[in-house]
Every structure is written in C-alpha cells, then in structure tokens.
Amino acid sequence: MTPNPLLGVLFHWLGGLASASFYVPYRGVRRWSWEIFWLTGGLFSWLLAPWLFAGLQTENLIGVMAQVPAEIVGLCVLFGVLWGFGGLTYGLTMRYLGLSLGMAVVLGLCTVFGTLIPPIVQGDFADKLLVTVSGRIILMGLVVTLAGIVVVALAGARKDAALPEEAKKAAIAEFDFKKGIAVAVFSGVMSACFAFGLAAGEPVKALSAAAGTGPLWTGLPVLCLVMFGGLLTNGAWCAYLIVRNRSAGEWIGRVNAPAGPSSGPAQAAGQEPARMGDVVVRPGEAPLLVNYLLCALAGTAWYFQFFFYTMGESQMGKFGFSSWTLHMASIIIFGTLWGFAFKEWKDARPAVRNMVWSGVALLVGATIVIGYGNMIAS
C-alpha cells in the first residue's frame, strides 16, 4: 500500500482527540477512590481493548505472538513499564496544573525525547532529517511544534501567575505550579518510553505483515506488549493503594473505605480531594453501573489514541518516527480546547488567551508542515 501522509495526519488527529478526552469521563465517577477508578479504566486501556482489537484485525494473532523473539517481548514490556510511570504521574500533573498547561509541559518533553531519540539511537538521524529536502521540511515542522508547545506553556504560566489563589483553586482545586512542573518533567521523560517501545516492536509488525495483516493494522500486536508493561506498573501501584486503604469494597458498592492518595487524575467531581493518610467517608451509594461505564469509556478512549497512532504511523512512510510529533501536537491542541471548555482560561487576560491560541495555531501549522514533508518523500 502506498503511504498517504495526509490520511496519516487525520489518524493522528483522531488519536490526539481520544487522548485529550480520556480524562473527561473520570470527572463523572462518584464515590470511588482514585485507585479504584484508575485501575478499572486501566484494565480496558492496557489489557482488554488491545487484545480485542488486535484479535479482530490481526491475521492469526496468537501465531504471530508465538514467533516474537523473547528479547523483543522483553524490550517492549520494559518500555511499557517505564511508560507506566509516566502515565501514573501524568494524571497527577493534570491535578496540579490543569488540562491545558499540564498537557503542554508533559507532552512538550515527550515530543522531544520520543521523536528524536529513536533515529539518533538507530544512527540515521542525519540521513533522515538533514540530507533530503523532505527531511529538512520535517525537521522544520518539529521546530515549529516545539515553538507552539513553548508558547502554550508560557501562556499557561502567565495566566496562572496573574490569578489570585482563590481563582486558581476555583479552576483547578489543588493547583500547585512548582509541584506540578516537577511532576510534569518526570512524567514527560518517562512517557516518551512508549515511542521507544513501539520502535522496539518493529519486528513484531514485520511478523504481522508476513501473516497477512493489512498495513493499517500491523502495529496492533505491538500495543498488546507495550501496554501490558503499563498494566504492570499501574496495577502494582493501585494494588498497593487498595490494600493500604482497604478500598476494594468500592467495586461492589461499599463507600466507607479510606480514600487513597491522589497519585493520579484529580479526585472525581463531588469528592473531597484526598491527601496522604486522610480517611474520607463517602455517605450514600456509589452509582456502580454508571461508574463502570464511565471507566470503560475513559479506558477505551485512552487505548484509542494508540489505535489511531499505529494507523497514522503506517501512512507516514520512511519518516514514521515523525508520527510521535504529530501525535503529541494533536493532543495539546485538543487538550487546550478542553481547558477552555472547563473554563480554566476564563479569568485570563485577553492577551494571554490570544497567546495560547497563537500556540495552538503553530501546532496546527506544524502538523501540516510535517504531513507535507512526508508527502513529498512518499
């Protein structure tokens, strides 16, 4: 199949929309501790959805997996475990900085590491980005992407610096700029490991293609391995919190359990934010069916970002590594839109709002530039 970079950009935008939106359903979860709704949604993200969709779209999935060398499996899972640390602290960043600023900082770092390190490690950075016209265009798109990220992050910092503490707390209940930036740096670096896991899984894609899987779907078995690594990290931490906080009963409607520390996404709307050591008694009954459905929706949306990512990457030709930049840029674009929807920017000065829209415009332009560079190379 001839690569179609413009179609690839569209797939990356769909993936970015899914990623930026996954957090929204969690806001509707009621009377569940963080570890309960995070693990419930995560089982859909890291286990059920990857194997379901890979099984539907991959020819002889079990046969393909049986042929994968053990060292490739180990690398993919290892990078998934490291990515899991980024995912855990990603939600904590949203809690301290909000959707728009938090995503800009985390994903900015993730863009740099996830895009540039694979070709550097493979030794073809110069051949891919410096020698050809298409490569230089893509490199320019990367620079524009970073410029857009910086502009969005600066706008967020100026907005937060100008607001009184009361206004900050009204928009983001537990706003803490310094703590949020520290967590965001760690999250951004570790989250980039997902790109390394996908690069390590290239032999799996080749095996899937050899089995007769269509080009759009060859990356789905790789997701099964990398996301399983994420399950190990997140599952271990959630299990620790469940045992420590005795919160397992919440799955069947017991809501008087101690609340765990908010080490992931902010506590669901309607709950008091829990801190380390706090015990929160939640009167009433948890709406179990609604909670399970919301967690399933959130977890599946989280998976779909990578589902569309693999589809987009399949259309980018020899510059497939630039897919990571497109993915990150689209997440920031849609994350910023969600930030406006949740009124995180309502008290910002007009000049600051114009600044963030300028950053979004740069990111949109960057996706077009990178798509064009891939197009003339295909």
Short mmCIF file of C-alpha atoms in Angstrom, two decimals:
data_model
loop_
_atom_site.label_atom_id
_atom_site.label_comp_id
_atom_site.label_asym_id
_atom_site.label_seq_id
_atom_site.Cartn_x
_atom_site.Cartn_y
_atom_site.Cartn_z
CA MET A 1 0.00 0.00 0.00
CA THR A 2 1.34 3.44 -0.98
CA PRO A 3 1.73 5.70 2.08
CA ASN A 4 -0.78 8.54 2.36
CA PRO A 5 0.66 11.12 4.83
CA LEU A 6 -2.42 13.33 4.71
CA LEU A 7 -4.55 10.38 5.81
CA GLY A 8 -1.89 9.69 8.42
CA VAL A 9 -2.25 13.22 9.81
CA LEU A 10 -6.01 12.68 10.08
CA PHE A 11 -5.49 9.45 12.03
CA HIS A 12 -3.05 11.22 14.36
CA TRP A 13 -5.60 13.95 14.99
CA LEU A 14 -8.19 11.31 15.89
CA GLY A 15 -5.67 9.75 18.25
CA GLY A 16 -4.93 13.15 19.78
CA LEU A 17 -8.64 13.77 20.32
CA ALA A 18 -9.00 10.41 22.06
CA SER A 19 -6.01 11.08 24.29
CA ALA A 20 -7.07 14.59 25.25
CA SER A 21 -10.60 13.39 26.02
CA PHE A 22 -9.93 10.21 28.02
CA TYR A 23 -9.72 12.11 31.32
CA VAL A 24 -13.16 13.70 30.91
CA PRO A 25 -15.33 10.64 31.80
CA TYR A 26 -13.42 10.18 35.05
CA ARG A 27 -14.81 13.53 36.20
CA GLY A 28 -18.23 11.92 36.42
CA VAL A 29 -17.21 8.98 38.62
CA ARG A 30 -18.80 9.23 42.07
CA ARG A 31 -17.71 7.85 45.46
CA TRP A 32 -14.81 5.78 44.19
CA SER A 33 -11.22 6.23 45.33
CA TRP A 34 -8.66 7.13 42.72
CA GLU A 35 -7.07 3.68 42.69
CA ILE A 36 -10.43 2.03 42.05
CA PHE A 37 -11.48 4.06 39.03
CA TRP A 38 -7.94 4.28 37.64
CA LEU A 39 -7.44 0.51 37.69
CA THR A 40 -10.97 -0.17 36.42
CA GLY A 41 -10.46 2.08 33.43
CA GLY A 42 -6.90 0.83 33.04
CA LEU A 43 -8.00 -2.76 32.56
CA PHE A 44 -9.79 -1.58 29.44
CA SER A 45 -6.81 0.55 28.36
CA TRP A 46 -3.96 -1.86 28.93
CA LEU A 47 -5.49 -5.32 28.59
CA LEU A 48 -9.00 -5.74 27.19
CA ALA A 49 -9.04 -3.23 24.32
CA PRO A 50 -5.52 -4.01 22.98
CA TRP A 51 -6.16 -7.74 22.74
CA LEU A 52 -9.72 -7.33 21.48
CA PHE A 53 -8.85 -5.05 18.57
CA ALA A 54 -5.60 -6.85 17.76
CA GLY A 55 -7.55 -10.12 17.69
CA LEU A 56 -10.13 -8.65 15.34
CA GLN A 57 -7.69 -7.05 12.90
CA THR A 58 -4.58 -9.28 13.02
CA GLU A 59 -4.31 -12.45 10.98
CA ASN A 60 -3.56 -15.31 13.40
CA LEU A 61 -2.66 -13.09 16.36
CA ILE A 62 -1.67 -16.00 18.59
CA GLY A 63 0.56 -17.42 15.87
CA VAL A 64 2.23 -14.05 15.34
CA MET A 65 2.86 -13.60 19.06
CA ALA A 66 4.32 -17.11 19.32
CA GLN A 67 7.00 -16.16 16.76
CA VAL A 68 8.15 -12.98 18.53
CA PRO A 69 11.68 -13.44 19.98
CA ALA A 70 11.84 -13.28 23.76
CA GLU A 71 14.22 -10.30 23.73
CA ILE A 72 11.77 -8.28 21.64
CA VAL A 73 8.94 -9.13 24.02
CA GLY A 74 11.14 -8.14 26.94
CA LEU A 75 12.09 -4.78 25.43
CA CYS A 76 8.52 -3.88 24.54
CA VAL A 77 7.24 -4.79 28.01
CA LEU A 78 10.17 -3.00 29.70
CA PHE A 79 9.50 0.24 27.85
CA GLY A 80 5.83 -0.22 28.68
CA VAL A 81 6.69 -0.48 32.38
CA LEU A 82 8.71 2.75 32.18
CA TRP A 83 5.89 4.43 30.24
CA GLY A 84 3.58 3.31 33.04
CA PHE A 85 5.46 5.54 35.49
CA GLY A 86 4.82 8.44 33.13
CA GLY A 87 1.13 7.56 32.95
CA LEU A 88 0.80 7.44 36.72
CA THR A 89 2.30 10.90 37.15
CA TYR A 90 0.53 12.27 34.05
CA GLY A 91 -2.76 12.31 35.91
CA LEU A 92 -1.08 13.94 38.89
CA THR A 93 0.17 16.69 36.59
CA MET A 94 -3.40 17.36 35.47
CA ARG A 95 -4.38 17.65 39.13
CA TYR A 96 -1.74 20.29 39.90
CA LEU A 97 -1.60 22.25 36.63
CA GLY A 98 -4.92 21.62 34.87
CA LEU A 99 -5.53 20.14 31.44
CA SER A 100 -4.09 22.84 29.19
CA LEU A 101 -0.85 23.74 30.98
CA GLY A 102 -0.25 20.22 32.26
CA MET A 103 -0.53 18.66 28.83
CA ALA A 104 1.68 21.32 27.25
CA VAL A 105 4.58 20.73 29.63
CA VAL A 106 4.38 16.93 29.75
CA LEU A 107 3.85 16.45 26.06
CA GLY A 108 6.48 19.01 25.10
CA LEU A 109 9.16 16.95 26.79
CA CYS A 110 7.59 13.77 25.47
CA THR A 111 7.76 15.18 21.94
CA VAL A 112 11.48 15.97 22.13
CA PHE A 113 12.55 12.63 23.56
CA GLY A 114 10.06 10.42 21.74
CA THR A 115 10.72 11.91 18.30
CA LEU A 116 14.46 12.48 18.20
CA ILE A 117 15.95 9.68 20.28
CA PRO A 118 14.86 6.71 18.07
CA PRO A 119 16.61 7.97 14.89
CA ILE A 120 19.64 9.04 16.93
CA VAL A 121 19.94 5.60 18.52
CA GLN A 122 19.42 3.91 15.14
CA GLY A 123 22.20 6.06 13.67
CA ASP A 124 20.19 7.51 10.76
CA PHE A 125 19.28 10.93 12.17
CA ALA A 126 21.39 12.81 9.60
CA ASP A 127 20.26 10.66 6.67
CA LYS A 128 16.60 11.11 7.54
CA LEU A 129 16.48 14.74 8.61
CA LEU A 130 19.48 16.63 7.21
CA VAL A 131 20.28 15.23 3.77
CA THR A 132 16.96 15.31 1.90
CA VAL A 133 14.57 18.20 1.26
CA SER A 134 11.68 16.26 2.77
CA GLY A 135 13.75 15.53 5.86
CA ARG A 136 14.60 19.21 6.33
CA ILE A 137 10.93 20.13 5.95
CA ILE A 138 10.01 17.61 8.63
CA LEU A 139 12.77 18.96 10.87
CA MET A 140 11.34 22.44 10.41
CA GLY A 141 7.95 21.06 11.41
CA LEU A 142 9.50 19.63 14.57
CA VAL A 143 10.93 23.04 15.43
CA VAL A 144 7.56 24.71 14.83
CA THR A 145 5.94 22.08 17.07
CA LEU A 146 8.33 22.86 19.90
CA ALA A 147 7.72 26.59 19.39
CA GLY A 148 3.98 26.00 19.67
CA ILE A 149 4.43 23.98 22.84
CA VAL A 150 6.58 26.71 24.39
CA VAL A 151 4.00 29.38 23.52
CA VAL A 152 1.15 27.36 25.05
CA ALA A 153 3.20 26.63 28.18
CA LEU A 154 4.20 30.31 28.57
CA ALA A 155 0.58 31.37 28.15
CA GLY A 156 -0.43 28.93 30.87
CA ALA A 157 2.31 30.20 33.18
CA ARG A 158 1.29 33.83 32.63
CA LYS A 159 -2.36 33.02 33.20
CA ASP A 160 -1.60 31.29 36.46
CA ALA A 161 0.84 33.96 37.66
CA ALA A 162 -1.77 36.70 37.15
CA LEU A 163 -4.60 34.95 39.00
CA PRO A 164 -5.18 35.24 42.75
CA GLU A 165 -5.01 32.00 44.68
CA GLU A 166 -8.80 31.87 45.04
CA ALA A 167 -9.29 31.98 41.27
CA LYS A 168 -6.65 29.30 40.74
CA LYS A 169 -8.34 26.99 43.22
CA ALA A 170 -11.73 27.62 41.62
CA ALA A 171 -10.48 26.42 38.22
CA ILE A 172 -8.07 23.73 39.49
CA ALA A 173 -8.88 22.55 43.01
CA GLU A 174 -5.32 21.59 44.01
CA PHE A 175 -3.27 23.96 41.86
CA ASP A 176 0.45 23.96 42.68
CA PHE A 177 2.71 25.32 39.93
CA LYS A 178 6.10 24.28 41.35
CA LYS A 179 4.98 20.80 42.34
CA GLY A 180 3.15 20.41 39.04
CA ILE A 181 6.18 21.36 36.95
CA ALA A 182 8.41 18.90 38.83
CA VAL A 183 5.94 16.07 38.31
CA ALA A 184 5.41 17.09 34.68
CA VAL A 185 9.13 16.86 33.88
CA PHE A 186 9.30 13.32 35.25
CA SER A 187 6.09 12.33 33.50
CA GLY A 188 7.18 13.76 30.16
CA VAL A 189 10.51 11.93 30.14
CA MET A 190 9.02 8.59 31.20
CA SER A 191 6.03 8.89 28.87
CA ALA A 192 8.38 9.11 25.90
CA CYS A 193 9.30 5.48 26.57
CA PHE A 194 6.13 4.48 24.73
CA ALA A 195 7.74 5.65 21.49
CA PHE A 196 10.80 3.55 22.30
CA GLY A 197 8.56 0.53 22.91
CA LEU A 198 6.92 0.97 19.51
CA ALA A 199 10.35 1.24 17.87
CA ALA A 200 11.48 -1.94 19.63
CA GLY A 201 8.38 -3.68 18.30
CA GLU A 202 9.18 -3.20 14.61
CA PRO A 203 9.99 -6.94 14.19
CA VAL A 204 6.51 -7.75 15.53
CA LYS A 205 4.98 -5.56 12.81
CA ALA A 206 7.00 -7.45 10.20
CA LEU A 207 5.73 -10.79 11.52
CA SER A 208 2.17 -9.49 11.49
CA ALA A 209 2.53 -8.30 7.91
CA ALA A 210 4.00 -11.66 6.88
CA ALA A 211 0.94 -13.37 8.35
CA GLY A 212 -1.28 -11.37 6.00
CA THR A 213 -2.38 -8.49 8.24
CA GLY A 214 -3.27 -5.30 6.37
CA PRO A 215 -0.80 -2.37 6.58
CA LEU A 216 -3.11 -0.28 8.77
CA TRP A 217 -3.21 -2.92 11.50
CA THR A 218 0.29 -4.40 11.73
CA GLY A 219 1.14 -2.27 14.76
CA LEU A 220 -1.73 -3.54 16.91
CA PRO A 221 0.11 -6.61 18.31
CA VAL A 222 2.92 -4.31 19.48
CA LEU A 223 0.38 -2.38 21.54
CA CYS A 224 -0.55 -5.59 23.35
CA LEU A 225 3.03 -5.94 24.61
CA VAL A 226 3.83 -2.31 25.41
CA MET A 227 0.53 -1.65 27.13
CA PHE A 228 0.87 -4.83 29.18
CA GLY A 229 4.01 -3.26 30.60
CA GLY A 230 1.93 -0.23 31.54
CA LEU A 231 -0.54 -2.54 33.29
CA LEU A 232 2.26 -3.99 35.43
CA THR A 233 3.31 -0.56 36.71
CA ASN A 234 -0.15 0.86 37.25
CA GLY A 235 -1.59 -2.40 38.57
CA ALA A 236 1.17 -2.76 41.17
CA TRP A 237 0.69 0.79 42.45
CA CYS A 238 -3.11 0.52 42.52
CA ALA A 239 -2.92 -2.85 44.30
CA TYR A 240 -0.72 -1.28 46.96
CA LEU A 241 -3.20 1.56 47.47
CA ILE A 242 -6.18 -0.81 47.54
CA VAL A 243 -4.58 -2.94 50.27
CA ARG A 244 -3.39 0.05 52.26
CA ASN A 245 -6.69 1.91 52.01
CA ARG A 246 -8.96 -1.16 52.17
CA SER A 247 -10.88 0.27 49.24
CA ALA A 248 -11.61 -2.93 47.27
CA GLY A 249 -15.17 -2.96 48.60
CA GLU A 250 -15.95 0.09 46.50
CA TRP A 251 -16.17 -2.18 43.46
CA ILE A 252 -19.34 -3.70 44.95
CA GLY A 253 -20.79 -0.52 46.41
CA ARG A 254 -19.12 -0.17 49.81
CA VAL A 255 -18.23 3.51 50.00
CA ASN A 256 -16.98 3.91 53.57
CA ALA A 257 -13.44 2.82 52.68
CA PRO A 258 -10.46 5.10 53.32
CA ALA A 259 -9.53 7.24 50.34
CA GLY A 260 -6.16 6.70 48.74
CA PRO A 261 -3.68 9.43 47.93
CA SER A 262 -4.41 11.31 44.76
CA SER A 263 -1.46 9.97 42.83
CA GLY A 264 -3.27 10.03 39.52
CA PRO A 265 -6.06 12.10 37.97
CA ALA A 266 -7.79 14.53 40.27
CA GLN A 267 -10.45 13.06 42.52
CA ALA A 268 -13.75 12.75 40.72
CA ALA A 269 -16.12 15.68 40.86
CA GLY A 270 -18.17 15.76 44.02
CA GLN A 271 -15.46 14.22 46.20
CA GLU A 272 -13.18 15.97 48.63
CA PRO A 273 -9.57 15.72 47.40
CA ALA A 274 -7.79 13.02 49.40
CA ARG A 275 -4.27 13.53 50.70
CA MET A 276 -1.75 11.05 52.06
CA GLY A 277 -3.12 9.49 55.22
CA ASP A 278 -6.58 11.03 55.01
CA VAL A 279 -9.65 8.91 55.60
CA VAL A 280 -12.73 10.12 53.77
CA VAL A 281 -16.16 8.65 54.47
CA ARG A 282 -18.45 8.90 51.48
CA PRO A 283 -22.10 8.61 52.51
CA GLY A 284 -24.68 7.13 50.21
CA GLU A 285 -24.35 4.53 47.49
CA ALA A 286 -21.93 4.63 44.60
CA PRO A 287 -23.70 4.52 41.20
CA LEU A 288 -21.95 1.31 40.23
CA LEU A 289 -23.29 0.87 36.70
CA VAL A 290 -22.56 4.49 35.81
CA ASN A 291 -19.09 4.31 37.33
CA TYR A 292 -18.22 1.13 35.45
CA LEU A 293 -19.50 2.56 32.16
CA LEU A 294 -17.59 5.83 32.64
CA CYS A 295 -14.38 3.96 33.46
CA ALA A 296 -14.86 1.70 30.43
CA LEU A 297 -15.35 4.76 28.23
CA ALA A 298 -12.30 6.52 29.67
CA GLY A 299 -10.09 3.46 29.39
CA THR A 300 -11.15 2.67 25.84
CA ALA A 301 -10.59 6.29 24.80
CA TRP A 302 -7.09 6.09 26.29
CA TYR A 303 -6.39 2.99 24.19
CA PHE A 304 -7.81 4.54 21.03
CA GLN A 305 -5.11 7.19 20.97
CA PHE A 306 -2.60 4.43 20.20
CA PHE A 307 -5.01 2.53 17.98
CA PHE A 308 -5.18 5.56 15.69
CA TYR A 309 -1.48 6.25 16.23
CA THR A 310 -0.48 2.92 14.69
CA MET A 311 -2.83 3.59 11.77
CA GLY A 312 -1.31 7.03 11.26
CA GLU A 313 2.25 5.75 11.50
CA SER A 314 1.51 3.19 8.79
CA GLN A 315 0.81 6.07 6.40
CA MET A 316 3.94 8.15 7.08
CA GLY A 317 6.43 6.14 5.00
CA LYS A 318 10.12 6.19 5.90
CA PHE A 319 9.60 9.16 8.22
CA GLY A 320 7.30 7.19 10.50
CA PHE A 321 9.17 8.47 13.57
CA SER A 322 7.65 11.91 12.92
CA SER A 323 4.33 10.36 13.88
CA TRP A 324 5.22 10.93 17.53
CA THR A 325 5.43 14.69 16.96
CA LEU A 326 2.08 14.74 15.16
CA HIS A 327 0.54 12.71 17.96
CA MET A 328 1.84 15.00 20.71
CA ALA A 329 0.86 18.18 18.86
CA SER A 330 -2.70 16.98 18.30
CA ILE A 331 -3.07 16.02 21.97
CA ILE A 332 -2.01 19.52 23.05
CA ILE A 333 -4.41 21.11 20.57
CA PHE A 334 -7.40 19.17 21.84
CA GLY A 335 -6.24 19.35 25.45
CA THR A 336 -6.17 23.14 25.19
CA LEU A 337 -9.69 23.13 23.77
CA TRP A 338 -10.85 21.04 26.74
CA GLY A 339 -9.12 23.52 29.04
CA PHE A 340 -11.25 26.31 27.57
CA ALA A 341 -14.36 24.14 27.78
CA PHE A 342 -13.76 23.61 31.51
CA LYS A 343 -13.23 27.37 31.97
CA GLU A 344 -9.60 27.09 33.04
CA TRP A 345 -8.89 30.20 30.93
CA LYS A 346 -11.99 32.27 31.73
CA ASP A 347 -10.15 34.67 34.07
CA ALA A 348 -7.09 35.06 31.86
CA ARG A 349 -6.38 38.41 30.24
CA PRO A 350 -7.31 38.69 26.53
CA ALA A 351 -3.62 38.98 25.60
CA VAL A 352 -2.90 35.66 27.34
CA ARG A 353 -5.83 33.94 25.65
CA ASN A 354 -4.60 35.26 22.30
CA MET A 355 -1.18 33.88 23.14
CA VAL A 356 -2.46 30.38 23.77
CA TRP A 357 -4.47 30.45 20.54
CA SER A 358 -1.27 31.51 18.75
CA GLY A 359 0.43 28.44 20.19
CA VAL A 360 -2.40 26.23 19.01
CA ALA A 361 -2.14 27.81 15.54
CA LEU A 362 1.58 26.99 15.48
CA LEU A 363 0.83 23.37 16.38
CA VAL A 364 -1.81 23.09 13.66
CA GLY A 365 0.64 24.58 11.18
CA ALA A 366 3.34 22.17 12.31
CA THR A 367 1.16 19.15 11.60
CA ILE A 368 0.59 20.47 8.08
CA VAL A 369 4.31 21.05 7.52
CA ILE A 370 5.25 17.59 8.76
CA GLY A 371 2.48 16.00 6.71
CA TYR A 372 3.74 17.82 3.59
CA GLY A 373 7.32 16.70 4.24
CA ASN A 374 6.18 13.10 4.46
CA MET A 375 4.03 13.51 1.35
CA ILE A 376 6.85 14.66 -0.92
CA ALA A 377 9.01 11.83 0.37
CA SER A 378 6.43 9.11 -0.35
#
